[in-house]
Amino acid sequence: FVLYFSELRSSSCGNPGIPPKGILNGTQFNVGDKIRYRCVTGYVLDGHSLLTCVTNAAGVSVWDFPVPICRGENA
């Protein structure tokens, strides 16, 4: 009796979430998908507005940048 198995890596980065006072545009979170962040009026984005789901060197699906944050315009 011989048993073979293989490890299946996820092709999804998962929903990265929405920062406080932030807006997420995008509903697909698989490798190659892009999502865009912006902030509500009165707040400015600190970080990358466009994130892409990629496969890293270890074969794991990850977002290419961290989720940005929204800061008050006068902060």
mmCIF file with all atom_site columns, C-alpha atoms in Angstrom:
data_model
loop_
_atom_site.group_PDB
_atom_site.id
_atom_site.type_symbol
_atom_site.label_atom_id
_atom_site.label_alt_id
_atom_site.label_comp_id
_atom_site.label_asym_id
_atom_site.label_entity_id
_atom_site.label_seq_id
_atom_site.pdbx_PDB_ins_code
_atom_site.Cartn_x
_atom_site.Cartn_y
_atom_site.Cartn_z
_atom_site.occupancy
_atom_site.B_iso_or_equiv
_atom_site.pdbx_formal_charge
_atom_site.auth_seq_id
_atom_site.auth_comp_id
_atom_site.auth_asym_id
_atom_site.auth_atom_id
_atom_site.pdbx_PDB_model_num
ATOM 1  C CA . PHE A 1 1  ? 0.000   0.000  0.000  1.00 0.00 ? 1  PHE A CA 1
ATOM 2  C CA . VAL A 1 2  ? 1.486   3.343  -1.080 1.00 0.00 ? 2  VAL A CA 1
ATOM 3  C CA . LEU A 1 3  ? -0.043  6.715  -0.304 1.00 0.00 ? 3  LEU A CA 1
ATOM 4  C CA . TYR A 1 4  ? 0.865   9.826  -2.255 1.00 0.00 ? 4  TYR A CA 1
ATOM 5  C CA . PHE A 1 5  ? -0.152  13.311 -1.284 1.00 0.00 ? 5  PHE A CA 1
ATOM 6  C CA . SER A 1 6  ? 0.634   16.838 -2.306 1.00 0.00 ? 6  SER A CA 1
ATOM 7  C CA . GLU A 1 7  ? 0.272   20.120 -0.508 1.00 0.00 ? 7  GLU A CA 1
ATOM 8  C CA . LEU A 1 8  ? -2.160  22.509 -2.153 1.00 0.00 ? 8  LEU A CA 1
ATOM 9  C CA . ARG A 1 9  ? -1.334  26.153 -1.595 1.00 0.00 ? 9  ARG A CA 1
ATOM 10 C CA . SER A 1 10 ? -4.146  28.650 -1.368 1.00 0.00 ? 10 SER A CA 1
ATOM 11 C CA . SER A 1 11 ? -4.503  30.888 -4.400 1.00 0.00 ? 11 SER A CA 1
ATOM 12 C CA . SER A 1 12 ? -6.311  33.491 -2.290 1.00 0.00 ? 12 SER A CA 1
ATOM 13 C CA . CYS A 1 13 ? -4.785  36.276 -0.219 1.00 0.00 ? 13 CYS A CA 1
ATOM 14 C CA . GLY A 1 14 ? -8.033  36.664 1.693  1.00 0.00 ? 14 GLY A CA 1
ATOM 15 C CA . ASN A 1 15 ? -9.832  39.889 2.466  1.00 0.00 ? 15 ASN A CA 1
ATOM 16 C CA . PRO A 1 16 ? -7.219  42.224 3.988  1.00 0.00 ? 16 PRO A CA 1
ATOM 17 C CA . GLY A 1 17 ? -9.857  44.324 5.739  1.00 0.00 ? 17 GLY A CA 1
ATOM 18 C CA . ILE A 1 18 ? -10.726 48.001 5.743  1.00 0.00 ? 18 ILE A CA 1
ATOM 19 C CA . PRO A 1 19 ? -8.894  50.567 7.877  1.00 0.00 ? 19 PRO A CA 1
ATOM 20 C CA . PRO A 1 20 ? -10.933 52.966 10.030 1.00 0.00 ? 20 PRO A CA 1
ATOM 21 C CA . LYS A 1 21 ? -12.316 55.790 7.830  1.00 0.00 ? 21 LYS A CA 1
ATOM 22 C CA . GLY A 1 22 ? -11.240 53.771 4.772  1.00 0.00 ? 22 GLY A CA 1
ATOM 23 C CA . ILE A 1 23 ? -13.064 52.466 1.707  1.00 0.00 ? 23 ILE A CA 1
ATOM 24 C CA . LEU A 1 24 ? -12.094 49.261 -0.121 1.00 0.00 ? 24 LEU A CA 1
ATOM 25 C CA . ASN A 1 25 ? -12.845 48.891 -3.826 1.00 0.00 ? 25 ASN A CA 1
ATOM 26 C CA . GLY A 1 26 ? -12.557 45.268 -4.928 1.00 0.00 ? 26 GLY A CA 1
ATOM 27 C CA . THR A 1 27 ? -14.266 41.999 -4.115 1.00 0.00 ? 27 THR A CA 1
ATOM 28 C CA . GLN A 1 28 ? -11.837 39.412 -5.514 1.00 0.00 ? 28 GLN A CA 1
ATOM 29 C CA . PHE A 1 29 ? -8.807  38.366 -3.465 1.00 0.00 ? 29 PHE A CA 1
ATOM 30 C CA . ASN A 1 30 ? -7.103  35.709 -5.611 1.00 0.00 ? 30 ASN A CA 1
ATOM 31 C CA . VAL A 1 31 ? -3.577  35.766 -7.081 1.00 0.00 ? 31 VAL A CA 1
ATOM 32 C CA . GLY A 1 32 ? -3.426  38.477 -9.735 1.00 0.00 ? 32 GLY A CA 1
ATOM 33 C CA . ASP A 1 33 ? -6.397  40.427 -8.366 1.00 0.00 ? 33 ASP A CA 1
ATOM 34 C CA . LYS A 1 34 ? -5.989  44.090 -7.461 1.00 0.00 ? 34 LYS A CA 1
ATOM 35 C CA . ILE A 1 35 ? -7.839  46.113 -4.839 1.00 0.00 ? 35 ILE A CA 1
ATOM 36 C CA . ARG A 1 36 ? -7.839  49.860 -4.270 1.00 0.00 ? 36 ARG A CA 1
ATOM 37 C CA . TYR A 1 37 ? -8.169  51.857 -1.054 1.00 0.00 ? 37 TYR A CA 1
ATOM 38 C CA . ARG A 1 38 ? -9.285  55.429 -0.473 1.00 0.00 ? 38 ARG A CA 1
ATOM 39 C CA . CYS A 1 39 ? -10.398 57.419 2.544  1.00 0.00 ? 39 CYS A CA 1
ATOM 40 C CA . VAL A 1 40 ? -13.604 59.210 3.441  1.00 0.00 ? 40 VAL A CA 1
ATOM 41 C CA . THR A 1 41 ? -13.725 62.991 3.099  1.00 0.00 ? 41 THR A CA 1
ATOM 42 C CA . GLY A 1 42 ? -11.463 64.730 5.600  1.00 0.00 ? 42 GLY A CA 1
ATOM 43 C CA . TYR A 1 43 ? -8.895  61.914 5.693  1.00 0.00 ? 43 TYR A CA 1
ATOM 44 C CA . VAL A 1 44 ? -5.819  61.155 3.597  1.00 0.00 ? 44 VAL A CA 1
ATOM 45 C CA . LEU A 1 45 ? -4.333  57.777 2.736  1.00 0.00 ? 45 LEU A CA 1
ATOM 46 C CA . ASP A 1 46 ? -0.985  56.856 4.297  1.00 0.00 ? 46 ASP A CA 1
ATOM 47 C CA . GLY A 1 47 ? 0.476   53.928 2.346  1.00 0.00 ? 47 GLY A CA 1
ATOM 48 C CA . HIS A 1 48 ? -0.177  52.288 -0.996 1.00 0.00 ? 48 HIS A CA 1
ATOM 49 C CA . SER A 1 49 ? -3.633  52.758 -2.487 1.00 0.00 ? 49 SER A CA 1
ATOM 50 C CA . LEU A 1 50 ? -3.305  49.779 -4.871 1.00 0.00 ? 50 LEU A CA 1
ATOM 51 C CA . LEU A 1 51 ? -2.572  46.274 -3.564 1.00 0.00 ? 51 LEU A CA 1
ATOM 52 C CA . THR A 1 52 ? -2.059  43.164 -5.698 1.00 0.00 ? 52 THR A CA 1
ATOM 53 C CA . CYS A 1 53 ? -2.395  39.554 -4.553 1.00 0.00 ? 53 CYS A CA 1
ATOM 54 C CA . VAL A 1 54 ? 0.877   37.803 -5.442 1.00 0.00 ? 54 VAL A CA 1
ATOM 55 C CA . THR A 1 55 ? 2.663   34.533 -4.702 1.00 0.00 ? 55 THR A CA 1
ATOM 56 C CA . ASN A 1 56 ? 5.829   35.014 -2.645 1.00 0.00 ? 56 ASN A CA 1
ATOM 57 C CA . ALA A 1 57 ? 9.071   33.010 -2.906 1.00 0.00 ? 57 ALA A CA 1
ATOM 58 C CA . ALA A 1 58 ? 7.700   30.404 -0.480 1.00 0.00 ? 58 ALA A CA 1
ATOM 59 C CA . GLY A 1 59 ? 4.657   29.843 -2.706 1.00 0.00 ? 59 GLY A CA 1
ATOM 60 C CA . VAL A 1 60 ? 2.271   31.585 -0.316 1.00 0.00 ? 60 VAL A CA 1
ATOM 61 C CA . SER A 1 61 ? -0.386  34.023 -1.555 1.00 0.00 ? 61 SER A CA 1
ATOM 62 C CA . VAL A 1 62 ? 0.143   37.451 0.037  1.00 0.00 ? 62 VAL A CA 1
ATOM 63 C CA . TRP A 1 63 ? -0.680  41.097 -0.602 1.00 0.00 ? 63 TRP A CA 1
ATOM 64 C CA . ASP A 1 64 ? 2.286   42.993 -2.057 1.00 0.00 ? 64 ASP A CA 1
ATOM 65 C CA . PHE A 1 65 ? 1.919   45.876 0.437  1.00 0.00 ? 65 PHE A CA 1
ATOM 66 C CA . PRO A 1 66 ? 0.371   46.293 3.888  1.00 0.00 ? 66 PRO A CA 1
ATOM 67 C CA . VAL A 1 67 ? -3.107  47.768 4.252  1.00 0.00 ? 67 VAL A CA 1
ATOM 68 C CA . PRO A 1 68 ? -2.805  51.573 4.308  1.00 0.00 ? 68 PRO A CA 1
ATOM 69 C CA . ILE A 1 69 ? -4.246  53.745 7.050  1.00 0.00 ? 69 ILE A CA 1
ATOM 70 C CA . CYS A 1 70 ? -6.368  56.884 6.877  1.00 0.00 ? 70 CYS A CA 1
ATOM 71 C CA . ARG A 1 71 ? -5.178  59.951 8.786  1.00 0.00 ? 71 ARG A CA 1
ATOM 72 C CA . GLY A 1 72 ? -7.052  63.147 9.466  1.00 0.00 ? 72 GLY A CA 1
ATOM 73 C CA . GLU A 1 73 ? -6.071  65.868 6.984  1.00 0.00 ? 73 GLU A CA 1
ATOM 74 C CA . ASN A 1 74 ? -4.975  68.126 9.844  1.00 0.00 ? 74 ASN A CA 1
ATOM 75 C CA . ALA A 1 75 ? -3.132  65.424 11.801 1.00 0.00 ? 75 ALA A CA 1
#
